[in-house]
Amino acid sequence: MSQEELRQGGLQQHTEHDMSHATGATSTPQPHLNNSNALGTLLPHPDGYFGADKFYGGAYLPPPLVPIMEAVGAAYLEIKEDPTFLEELTKLRRDFCGRPSPIFHCKNLSAEMGGGAQIYLKREDLNHTGSHKINHCLGEVLLAKKMNKTKVIAETGAGQHGVALATCAALMGLECEIHMGEVDVKKQWANVRRMQVLGATVVVATHGMKTLKEAVDSAFGAYIANPEDMLFCIGSVVGPHPFPMMVRDFQAIVGYEAKKQFAELHSASSSSGRTNPDYLVACVGGGCNSLGLFTAFLEDEDVKLVGVEPAGRGLSKGEGHHSATLTLGKPGVIHGMKCYTLLNEETGEPAAVHSCASGLDYPGVGPQHSFFKDLGRVTYETATDKEVIDAFFKLSRSEGIIPALESAHGLAYAMKLASTLPNDSDATILVNMSGRGDKDLDYVCDMHGDEYGIGKEGVFAGPTTTQHE
């Protein structure tokens, strides 16, 4: 299929009234929830599919859930044009979440890479709860409240989505139930405690690989039992329509802020006259933080968009050693959507996956990312666990910023890219620092501490020292 065929997706679309504010021309913050008309196509079509042939996306649901999801979609389309809702969302983004998040220039890290390229971070790790996840959780919980739901339910991998949803549910007075794989409960125990303190019920998924995919299975099963009273607040741009669209829209604020901020940073200093980054880089599991950053730049052809998947222990090691869905997967149906999927060749079921980052070990990916892979608008690369751990420590020790392991995938590729660009390059690389690494400290230090001078005995070992004569 040609790129031109993929671009042709239909021309009917409701007014995208806030797209004109992408450069921040007005001082009034804009919600930026209308993002479905770009690249000459609809993202997605009204039925939730992407592309001229409507190949990816959709809503593959049991019949009882079809009217439920249609009601969610109708409610979302209604409230995102409701001035009262938009005012409340904008105010809470500022006063509760702490938006806008800043952009930080990693001068020390850039110098260590040895070239002229400069690495910048969009500091989503500074949001309330420590990641980008609160962006869509806030929107989803406000939607649940408007729909008169009494409870929200979701899956979580690394726990950041669970914490963010529990936080927003507490604010809005809703019950909250979070499903989490047993492996991830043990690995991300601090986030489990945060969810419990916030009043959420944590349900442990003990079947299969006991990680993110099983948490989604478990949460979907509980939701199907009582969809009238609760809203399934999916944690990424995955699942049946309207969730890939809705989560993307709530995350798009990241890129619109970044576009305005980067232009302000470079309008006076750029010798080339460029005010956009040359590269945008973000990790991809389900893919919400990357679409959050990319959406505002989709039609800026001079900006290269790079999504970074988990190569884990190495792509060559095969199933169960990586989570590189777009790199090695094939189209299939998982969790109510059609997308690139890692499948077991013998059974045809979703394959076992692995990543050092709990939030990325998922055998599917968002349908919009699947469409972008075929279209060629986004390039998808990979980073191994080893590269990610090295990036984790390099950023921590050069800039004083401890990244989430998920975010460190994007950083690892940005470091690799910066080191390969010419010494006289003035290229700029903006990485979505989608979360902070507090949750990963015990895992990283237990598994890799010895390689970086951290003894198994922890604090009693004291800091590493160099002996001097």
XYZ file of C-alpha atoms in Angstrom:
469
model
C 0.000 0.000 0.000
C 1.395 3.413 -0.970
C 1.829 6.316 1.432
C -0.605 8.334 -0.660
C -3.263 5.632 -0.265
C -2.640 5.572 3.472
C -2.957 9.339 3.657
C -6.351 9.403 1.955
C -8.762 8.787 4.779
C -11.758 11.007 4.090
C -12.395 14.688 4.390
C -15.445 15.013 6.632
C -14.517 16.182 10.090
C -15.948 18.396 12.774
C -14.269 21.768 13.235
C -10.828 21.489 14.784
C -11.295 24.766 16.593
C -8.226 24.706 18.780
C -5.616 23.586 16.216
C -4.922 27.219 15.386
C -3.511 27.662 18.873
C -0.641 25.187 18.352
C 1.941 27.957 18.477
C 0.492 29.485 21.632
C -0.672 32.682 19.917
C -3.052 33.485 22.761
C -2.277 33.806 26.457
C -5.353 31.761 27.403
C -4.407 28.062 27.841
C -6.090 25.856 25.259
C -7.314 22.314 25.969
C -6.160 20.944 22.570
C -8.645 18.071 22.491
C -9.421 18.164 18.749
C -6.619 16.281 17.023
C -8.390 13.963 14.598
C -7.660 15.785 11.340
C -4.025 15.677 10.209
C -1.813 14.397 7.407
C -4.723 14.517 4.971
C -6.723 11.897 6.846
C -8.875 11.347 9.903
C -7.148 10.093 13.040
C -9.369 8.152 13.489
C -12.488 7.879 11.342
C -15.761 8.152 13.279
C -15.848 4.362 13.666
C -12.412 4.325 15.258
C -10.355 3.031 12.326
C -7.173 4.578 10.929
C -6.098 4.793 7.282
C -7.824 4.785 3.906
C -8.563 1.076 4.195
C -9.588 1.378 7.854
C -7.211 -1.412 8.758
C -6.081 -0.505 12.306
C -8.166 0.372 15.333
C -11.887 -0.241 15.563
C -13.822 -1.712 18.472
C -13.737 -5.531 18.616
C -16.169 -6.095 21.469
C -18.686 -8.631 22.767
C -22.196 -7.446 21.803
C -23.209 -6.304 25.320
C -20.310 -3.842 25.403
C -21.001 -2.217 22.021
C -23.659 0.245 23.266
C -21.589 0.931 26.400
C -18.547 2.003 24.353
C -20.715 3.979 21.969
C -22.097 5.877 24.958
C -18.581 6.621 26.192
C -17.620 7.922 22.744
C -20.727 10.099 22.483
C -20.179 11.520 25.976
C -16.548 12.340 25.189
C -17.401 14.108 21.916
C -20.015 16.126 23.799
C -17.955 17.185 26.805
C -14.867 18.168 24.852
C -16.936 20.985 23.354
C -18.495 21.911 26.727
C -17.046 25.219 28.018
C -17.686 24.244 31.649
C -15.782 20.974 31.274
C -12.920 22.649 29.413
C -12.629 25.357 32.066
C -12.472 22.769 34.845
C -9.921 20.647 32.949
C -7.714 23.656 32.236
C -7.836 24.872 35.831
C -7.008 21.444 37.269
C -4.170 20.950 34.796
C -2.627 24.119 36.178
C -3.487 23.970 39.884
C -3.609 20.209 40.531
C -1.203 18.688 37.995
C 1.276 21.585 37.875
C 1.168 22.299 34.140
C 2.877 23.485 32.096
C 5.816 21.152 32.653
C 9.156 22.780 31.724
C 11.753 21.946 29.095
C 15.269 21.335 30.424
C 18.499 21.555 28.405
C 20.839 18.666 29.318
C 24.103 20.547 28.754
C 26.277 18.115 30.713
C 24.860 15.004 29.096
C 25.024 16.579 25.628
C 28.712 17.390 26.157
C 29.393 13.807 27.268
C 28.023 12.527 23.965
C 30.962 14.166 22.206
C 29.152 15.877 19.332
C 27.371 19.130 18.776
C 23.838 17.777 19.159
C 21.910 19.057 22.149
C 19.522 16.947 24.224
C 16.463 18.502 25.874
C 13.843 16.960 28.153
C 10.127 17.693 28.365
C 9.798 17.275 32.130
C 6.595 15.282 32.508
C 8.287 13.638 35.490
C 7.575 16.853 37.403
C 3.797 16.471 37.128
C 1.793 15.617 40.245
C 2.198 11.821 40.796
C 5.466 11.825 38.830
C 4.525 11.017 35.243
C 2.493 11.928 32.165
C -0.249 9.503 33.183
C -2.145 12.124 35.161
C -2.863 13.960 31.891
C -5.356 11.383 30.672
C -6.417 10.138 34.107
C -7.681 13.605 34.986
C -9.673 13.767 31.760
C -11.061 10.245 32.151
C -12.165 10.804 35.744
C -13.832 14.099 34.835
C -15.640 12.218 32.058
C -16.709 9.496 34.514
C -18.094 12.137 36.835
C -20.023 13.802 34.000
C -21.455 10.397 33.029
C -22.627 9.838 36.635
C -20.374 6.822 37.103
C -19.558 5.889 40.702
C -16.358 3.943 40.072
C -13.339 3.878 37.793
C -11.368 0.740 36.948
C -8.084 0.244 35.107
C -4.958 -1.801 34.562
C -1.445 -0.713 35.435
C 2.037 -2.028 34.700
C 4.635 0.153 36.380
C 1.966 1.527 38.701
C 2.139 5.111 37.442
C -1.236 4.928 35.707
C -2.726 3.291 38.770
C -1.364 5.972 41.071
C -2.542 8.767 38.789
C -6.026 7.293 38.457
C -6.309 6.694 42.208
C -5.209 10.283 42.775
C -7.824 11.742 40.440
C -10.529 9.410 41.746
C -9.834 10.588 45.283
C -10.121 14.201 44.136
C -13.480 13.540 42.474
C -14.891 11.244 45.155
C -15.070 8.096 43.015
C -14.261 4.509 43.924
C -11.150 3.174 42.216
C -10.080 -0.396 41.377
C -6.658 -1.124 39.867
C -5.596 -4.473 38.368
C -1.866 -5.217 38.386
C 0.184 -8.300 37.533
C 1.770 -10.171 40.429
C 5.276 -9.718 38.987
C 4.765 -5.971 38.763
C 3.225 -5.755 42.250
C 6.459 -7.133 43.685
C 8.663 -5.021 41.413
C 6.761 -1.748 41.893
C 5.690 -2.191 45.499
C 6.067 1.511 46.378
C 3.403 2.396 43.827
C 1.099 -0.298 45.196
C 1.343 1.355 48.602
C 0.625 4.769 47.069
C -2.537 3.424 45.444
C -3.670 1.890 48.716
C -3.026 5.095 50.658
C -5.117 6.961 48.081
C -8.024 4.590 48.759
C -7.839 2.368 45.695
C -8.465 -1.370 45.727
C -5.548 -3.228 44.116
C -6.460 -6.537 42.453
C -3.531 -8.831 41.661
C -3.523 -10.707 38.326
C -1.956 -14.110 38.980
C -2.425 -15.860 35.627
C -0.126 -16.121 32.614
C 3.028 -13.993 32.733
C 1.506 -12.005 35.623
C 2.413 -8.659 34.031
C 0.689 -5.885 32.071
C -1.193 -7.962 29.492
C -2.716 -10.090 32.246
C -3.627 -6.960 34.222
C -5.553 -5.697 31.177
C -7.302 -9.078 30.835
C -8.260 -9.020 34.502
C -9.543 -5.438 34.455
C -11.574 -6.027 31.282
C -13.181 -9.084 32.877
C -14.202 -7.115 35.956
C -15.494 -4.251 33.839
C -17.668 -6.490 31.665
C -19.399 -7.720 34.830
C -20.661 -4.219 35.702
C -20.134 -1.650 32.923
C -23.141 0.485 33.825
C -21.738 1.866 37.092
C -18.070 2.229 36.206
C -15.814 3.654 33.525
C -12.828 1.693 32.252
C -10.043 4.269 32.298
C -7.580 2.634 29.909
C -3.990 3.673 30.595
C -2.698 4.230 27.075
C -3.723 4.831 23.446
C -4.911 1.231 23.196
C -8.133 -0.726 23.420
C -11.424 -0.261 21.580
C -12.546 3.072 20.158
C -12.891 5.749 21.578
C -9.987 5.146 23.990
C -7.034 5.453 21.569
C -8.445 8.801 20.411
C -9.499 10.031 23.838
C -6.260 9.203 25.660
C -4.245 10.760 22.804
C -6.304 13.944 23.019
C -5.788 14.288 26.767
C -2.035 13.695 26.284
C -1.660 16.108 23.349
C -1.171 19.029 25.724
C 2.429 17.792 26.153
C 3.388 18.489 22.545
C 1.483 21.765 22.236
C 3.249 23.085 25.332
C 6.604 21.833 24.049
C 6.115 23.471 20.664
C 5.477 26.856 22.228
C 8.237 26.481 24.836
C 10.868 25.322 22.345
C 10.044 28.212 20.022
C 10.479 30.654 22.923
C 13.808 29.056 23.885
C 15.220 29.254 20.364
C 13.586 32.241 18.715
C 16.447 34.556 19.673
C 19.375 32.130 19.788
C 18.901 29.879 16.757
C 21.346 30.738 13.970
C 19.380 28.557 11.538
C 16.083 30.275 12.232
C 14.541 26.944 13.299
C 12.253 27.057 16.297
C 11.204 23.391 16.263
C 13.370 20.523 17.540
C 15.068 18.469 14.845
C 14.076 15.231 16.581
C 11.313 14.226 18.971
C 12.051 10.991 20.847
C 9.826 9.010 23.221
C 9.421 5.448 24.432
C 6.607 3.299 23.036
C 4.770 0.561 24.900
C 1.105 1.248 24.324
C 2.246 4.619 23.072
C 0.455 7.447 24.902
C 3.440 9.528 25.995
C 4.885 9.465 22.480
C 1.616 10.491 20.809
C 1.281 13.140 23.482
C 4.554 14.664 22.315
C 4.194 13.956 18.570
C 0.636 15.136 17.880
C 1.341 18.875 17.734
C 4.207 18.275 15.272
C 2.642 15.771 12.861
C 2.480 18.196 9.939
C 5.924 19.727 10.578
C 7.810 17.698 7.994
C 11.187 18.981 9.161
C 10.702 17.381 12.596
C 11.738 13.730 12.757
C 9.579 11.626 15.083
C 11.183 8.585 16.733
C 9.437 6.033 18.940
C 11.662 3.683 20.942
C 10.540 0.150 21.781
C 12.043 -2.310 24.293
C 14.619 -4.659 22.775
C 14.935 -6.184 26.245
C 17.651 -8.823 26.449
C 18.071 -8.647 22.667
C 15.840 -9.027 19.615
C 17.780 -12.054 18.425
C 16.890 -14.002 21.580
C 13.299 -14.341 20.424
C 9.939 -14.534 22.166
C 9.879 -13.644 25.836
C 13.052 -11.555 25.664
C 11.767 -8.270 24.166
C 8.622 -6.183 23.639
C 9.417 -4.759 20.190
C 5.871 -4.984 18.839
C 6.188 -2.577 15.917
C 9.663 -3.819 15.033
C 8.876 -7.535 14.913
C 5.104 -7.885 15.242
C 2.309 -8.530 12.749
C -1.224 -7.115 12.537
C -3.665 -8.836 14.858
C -6.521 -8.198 17.284
C -5.871 -7.717 20.990
C -7.890 -6.053 23.740
C -10.587 -4.763 21.429
C -8.395 -3.203 18.713
C -6.510 -4.198 15.590
C -2.830 -3.263 15.744
C 0.659 -4.663 15.410
C 0.884 -7.572 17.833
C 3.541 -10.012 18.985
C 2.078 -13.488 18.543
C 3.249 -16.951 19.476
C 3.871 -18.709 16.172
C 2.522 -22.042 17.382
C -0.631 -20.986 19.223
C -1.462 -17.670 17.545
C -2.013 -16.202 21.022
C -0.236 -13.049 22.278
C 3.428 -13.831 22.825
C 5.360 -13.652 26.065
C 7.202 -10.343 26.290
C 9.923 -8.778 28.411
C 11.267 -5.355 29.280
C 13.158 -4.044 32.279
C 10.406 -1.383 32.323
C 7.111 -2.776 33.618
C 5.114 -0.178 31.713
C 6.407 -1.351 28.334
C 6.085 -5.152 28.474
C 2.951 -5.353 26.343
C 2.445 -7.502 23.203
C 0.265 -4.899 21.442
C 0.556 -1.198 20.634
C -1.760 1.693 19.868
C -3.512 1.503 16.466
C -2.418 5.024 15.564
C 1.205 3.963 15.995
C 0.505 0.950 13.776
C -0.844 3.306 11.116
C 2.136 5.648 11.482
C 4.558 2.758 11.024
C 2.979 1.868 7.679
C 2.675 5.518 6.704
C 6.317 6.202 7.581
C 5.611 9.388 9.539
C 7.222 7.941 12.674
C 10.430 5.899 12.757
C 10.492 3.123 15.338
C 13.791 2.123 16.924
C 14.721 -0.052 19.911
C 16.854 0.085 23.048
C 18.106 -2.908 25.032
C 17.816 -3.276 28.794
C 21.571 -2.701 29.052
C 21.370 0.559 27.099
C 18.423 1.679 29.194
C 20.139 1.010 32.522
C 23.204 2.890 31.297
C 21.031 5.855 30.277
C 19.293 5.697 33.672
C 22.595 6.171 35.489
C 24.095 8.643 33.003
C 21.203 11.084 33.337
C 21.098 10.634 37.112
C 24.809 11.354 37.521
C 25.267 14.054 34.878
C 22.082 16.103 35.348
C 20.691 15.059 38.735
C 17.487 13.681 37.177
C 16.509 10.062 37.863
C 14.348 8.852 34.951
C 11.719 6.144 34.913
C 12.971 3.060 33.099
C 10.226 3.574 30.523
C 11.442 7.100 29.767
C 15.056 5.920 29.784
C 14.319 3.953 26.597
C 13.785 7.213 24.730
C 16.798 8.753 26.440
C 19.011 5.780 25.514
C 18.211 6.220 21.842
C 18.658 10.007 22.051
C 22.131 9.489 23.524
C 23.010 7.035 20.775
C 21.709 9.436 18.135
C 23.567 12.424 19.582
C 26.852 10.511 19.593
C 26.516 9.675 15.875
C 25.740 13.174 14.616
C 28.645 15.309 13.258
C 30.714 17.296 15.736
C 29.650 20.543 14.105
C 25.999 19.549 14.240
C 23.675 21.917 16.039
C 20.838 19.389 15.952
C 18.329 19.490 18.794
C 16.747 16.373 20.285
C 13.714 16.678 22.560
C 12.950 13.619 24.704
C 9.697 13.124 26.549
C 10.871 12.496 30.114
C 7.542 10.849 30.804
C 8.186 9.751 34.394
C 10.558 9.839 37.305
C 12.495 6.809 38.477
C 11.696 6.602 42.185
C 9.620 3.480 41.534
C 12.561 1.753 39.839
C 15.317 2.382 42.377
C 15.144 -0.906 44.272
C 14.919 -2.972 41.089
C 17.767 -1.131 39.373
C 20.053 -1.192 42.413
C 19.334 -4.855 43.190
C 19.804 -6.015 39.596
C 22.507 -3.642 38.330
C 23.895 -1.738 41.315
C 27.197 -3.604 41.427
C 28.003 -2.439 37.890
C 27.615 1.175 38.991
C 29.327 1.126 42.388
C 26.275 0.442 44.545
C 26.745 -2.387 47.050
C 24.016 -4.906 47.797
C 23.955 -3.744 51.425
C 22.552 -0.427 50.280
C 22.825 2.651 52.452
C 25.173 1.044 54.947
C 27.810 0.793 52.249
C 27.967 4.571 52.001
C 28.900 6.462 48.847
C 31.571 5.163 46.502
C 34.934 6.794 47.191
C 38.309 7.117 45.468
C 41.389 6.586 47.578
C 44.021 9.325 47.374
C 47.602 9.176 48.543
